[in-house]
Short mmCIF file of C-alpha atoms in Angstrom, two decimals:
data_model
loop_
_atom_site.label_atom_id
_atom_site.label_comp_id
_atom_site.label_asym_id
_atom_site.label_seq_id
_atom_site.Cartn_x
_atom_site.Cartn_y
_atom_site.Cartn_z
CA GLY S 209 0.00 0.00 0.00
CA ASN S 210 0.83 3.62 -0.39
CA MET S 211 1.32 5.13 3.06
CA VAL S 212 1.65 8.80 2.16
CA ASN S 213 -0.34 9.82 5.25
CA MET S 214 2.00 8.16 7.76
CA THR S 215 2.87 10.73 10.43
CA ASP S 216 4.78 8.76 13.05
CA LEU S 217 7.28 5.93 12.52
CA ARG S 218 9.23 4.51 15.44
CA LEU S 219 11.71 1.76 14.60
CA GLY S 220 14.35 2.29 17.28
CA ARG S 221 16.56 -0.54 18.57
CA ASN S 222 15.85 -2.92 15.68
CA GLU S 223 19.33 -3.62 14.27
CA ILE S 224 18.24 -2.21 10.91
CA GLY S 225 21.77 -1.36 9.76
CA PRO S 226 22.73 0.43 6.51
CA GLU S 227 21.00 -2.13 4.30
CA GLY S 228 17.69 -1.86 6.16
CA VAL S 229 17.68 1.92 6.25
CA ASN S 230 18.50 1.99 2.55
CA ALA S 231 15.32 -0.03 1.87
CA LEU S 232 13.32 2.15 4.27
CA ALA S 233 14.60 5.34 2.66
CA ARG S 234 12.93 4.46 -0.64
CA ALA S 235 9.54 4.27 1.10
CA LEU S 236 10.15 7.26 3.36
CA GLY S 237 10.76 9.52 0.37
CA ASN S 238 7.01 9.34 -0.39
CA MET S 239 5.93 10.16 3.15
CA GLY S 240 5.75 13.94 3.02
CA ASN S 241 3.41 14.08 6.02
CA MET S 242 5.86 12.37 8.38
CA HIS S 243 5.95 14.26 11.67
CA TRP S 244 8.16 12.05 13.85
CA LEU S 245 10.81 9.59 12.67
CA ARG S 246 12.65 7.54 15.30
CA LEU S 247 15.47 5.29 14.14
CA HIS S 248 17.66 5.43 17.26
CA VAL S 249 20.20 2.69 18.06
CA ASN S 250 20.10 0.96 14.67
CA ASN S 251 23.76 1.11 13.61
CA ILE S 252 22.92 2.66 10.23
CA GLY S 253 26.46 4.05 9.84
CA PRO S 254 27.56 6.70 7.32
CA GLU S 255 26.09 4.78 4.35
CA GLY S 256 22.70 4.57 6.04
CA ALA S 257 22.79 8.29 6.82
CA VAL S 258 23.52 9.05 3.16
CA ALA S 259 20.53 6.93 2.07
CA LEU S 260 18.30 8.52 4.69
CA ALA S 261 19.38 12.02 3.66
CA GLY S 262 18.04 11.36 0.17
CA ALA S 263 14.59 10.60 1.61
CA LEU S 264 14.62 13.46 4.12
CA GLY S 265 14.85 15.95 1.28
CA ASN S 266 11.20 15.09 0.49
CA MET S 267 10.11 15.07 4.13
CA VAL S 268 10.18 18.81 4.80
CA ASN S 269 7.28 18.64 7.30
CA THR S 270 9.14 16.33 9.67
CA ALA S 271 9.33 18.00 13.07
CA LYS S 272 11.14 15.35 15.11
CA LEU S 273 14.07 13.19 14.03
CA ASP S 274 15.84 10.78 16.37
CA LEU S 275 19.00 9.12 15.07
CA PHE S 276 20.69 8.72 18.47
CA GLN S 277 23.56 6.21 18.59
CA ASN S 278 23.84 5.21 14.93
CA ALA S 279 27.59 5.64 14.24
CA ILE S 280 26.97 8.01 11.31
CA GLY S 281 30.32 9.81 11.75
CA PRO S 282 31.34 13.06 10.01
CA LYS S 283 30.40 11.74 6.56
CA GLY S 284 26.87 10.85 7.68
CA ALA S 285 26.47 14.18 9.45
CA GLY S 286 27.53 15.98 6.27
CA ALA S 287 24.99 14.07 4.19
CA LEU S 288 22.22 14.75 6.69
CA ALA S 289 23.12 18.44 6.81
CA GLY S 290 22.28 18.76 3.12
CA ALA S 291 18.76 17.44 3.76
CA LEU S 292 18.24 19.20 7.10
CA ASP S 293 18.95 22.48 5.36
CA LYS S 294 15.44 22.25 3.82
CA MET S 295 13.68 20.98 6.95
CA VAL S 296 12.69 24.33 8.39
CA ASN S 297 9.80 22.84 10.45
CA MET S 298 12.13 20.68 12.56
CA THR S 299 11.62 21.20 16.30
CA GLN S 300 13.58 18.27 17.77
CA LEU S 301 16.77 16.69 16.49
CA ASN S 302 18.72 13.98 18.30
CA LEU S 303 22.07 13.03 16.79
CA GLY S 304 23.72 12.16 20.11
CA GLU S 305 26.44 9.47 20.29
CA ASN S 306 27.19 9.40 16.57
CA GLY S 307 30.91 10.29 16.46
CA ILE S 308 30.32 13.26 14.16
CA GLY S 309 33.43 15.13 15.37
CA PRO S 310 34.26 18.79 14.63
CA LYS S 311 33.82 18.29 10.88
CA GLY S 312 30.31 16.88 11.28
CA ALA S 313 29.37 19.63 13.73
CA GLY S 314 30.56 22.22 11.22
CA ALA S 315 28.44 20.70 8.46
CA LEU S 316 25.38 20.57 10.71
CA ALA S 317 25.87 24.17 11.83
CA GLY S 318 25.35 25.29 8.24
CA ALA S 319 21.91 23.63 8.19
CA LEU S 320 20.93 24.60 11.72
CA VAL S 321 20.88 28.33 10.90
CA ASN S 322 17.70 27.68 8.85
CA MET S 323 16.03 25.66 11.57
CA VAL S 324 14.58 28.58 13.50
CA LYS S 325 11.71 26.51 15.00
CA MET S 326 14.14 24.13 16.75
CA THR S 327 13.36 23.74 20.46
CA GLU S 328 15.48 20.71 21.34
CA LEU S 329 18.90 19.75 19.97
CA CYS S 330 21.00 16.83 21.20
CA LEU S 331 24.54 16.44 19.92
CA GLY S 332 25.92 14.95 23.13
CA ASP S 333 28.90 12.57 23.15
CA ASN S 334 30.09 13.35 19.62
CA ASN S 335 33.67 14.54 20.22
CA ILE S 336 32.99 17.86 18.52
CA GLY S 337 35.75 19.62 20.50
CA PRO S 338 36.27 23.40 20.68
CA GLU S 339 36.19 23.71 16.88
CA GLY S 340 32.78 22.02 16.60
CA ALA S 341 31.41 24.05 19.51
CA GLY S 342 32.56 27.23 17.80
CA ALA S 343 30.82 26.24 14.57
CA LEU S 344 27.59 25.43 16.42
CA ALA S 345 27.76 28.68 18.37
CA GLY S 346 27.36 30.60 15.13
CA ALA S 347 24.09 28.78 14.38
CA LEU S 348 22.68 28.99 17.90
CA GLY S 349 22.12 32.73 17.67
CA LYS S 350 19.48 32.13 14.99
CA MET S 351 17.69 29.42 16.96
CA VAL S 352 15.61 31.69 19.16
CA GLU S 353 12.99 29.03 20.06
CA MET S 354 15.60 26.69 21.60
CA THR S 355 14.70 25.49 25.09
CA GLN S 356 16.89 22.35 25.41
CA LEU S 357 20.47 21.99 24.21
CA TYR S 358 22.53 18.89 24.97
CA LEU S 359 26.25 19.02 24.24
CA PHE S 360 27.52 16.79 27.06
CA GLU S 361 30.73 14.74 26.69
CA ASN S 362 32.13 16.63 23.72
CA GLY S 363 35.53 17.83 25.00
CA ILE S 364 34.69 21.45 24.12
CA GLY S 365 37.15 22.86 26.68
CA PRO S 366 37.37 26.53 27.74
CA LYS S 367 37.57 27.83 24.16
CA GLY S 368 34.43 25.96 23.09
CA ALA S 369 32.62 27.01 26.28
CA GLY S 370 33.52 30.64 25.60
CA ALA S 371 32.10 30.48 22.07
CA LEU S 372 28.91 28.86 23.35
CA ALA S 373 28.60 31.40 26.17
CA LEU S 374 28.64 34.25 23.65
CA ALA S 375 25.96 32.55 21.54
CA LEU S 376 23.78 31.66 24.51
CA GLY S 377 23.97 35.24 25.74
CA ASN S 378 22.45 36.37 22.43
CA MET S 379 19.55 33.89 22.46
#
């Protein structure tokens, strides 16, 4: 069947992997009414994130995306950033524990500036370091609806904290 009216899909903790998310992505691309997509803890990896990014480009109404603990790395974060750039209705994004590093954080920061409706952002435990924190700080100033920001266990140090403090002071 054609499930274009699907609004909520929760498939967390199912060991889907890159192959499974690749198959899912083909179907998801037709689900323009998707509101909440949860694929946490599925080990989709960078390849899965690339496949998912292709589908997300057609899912501009998605408000909540949970990809927590999927080992997407910097490459996956970069691919997702290209799709997230168009997802201006996003309110909650969880990319925690994905090993995106400073490079991934930088790529995401470019998309986050357009996500002005964002209220909750989790990028915890991603080793973004001071460089990644600095990149995110630039985007945070535009995210005036933000109420919850999670950047725990990222090794941001004093330099990263200083950049974030400036951004948070302008929110």
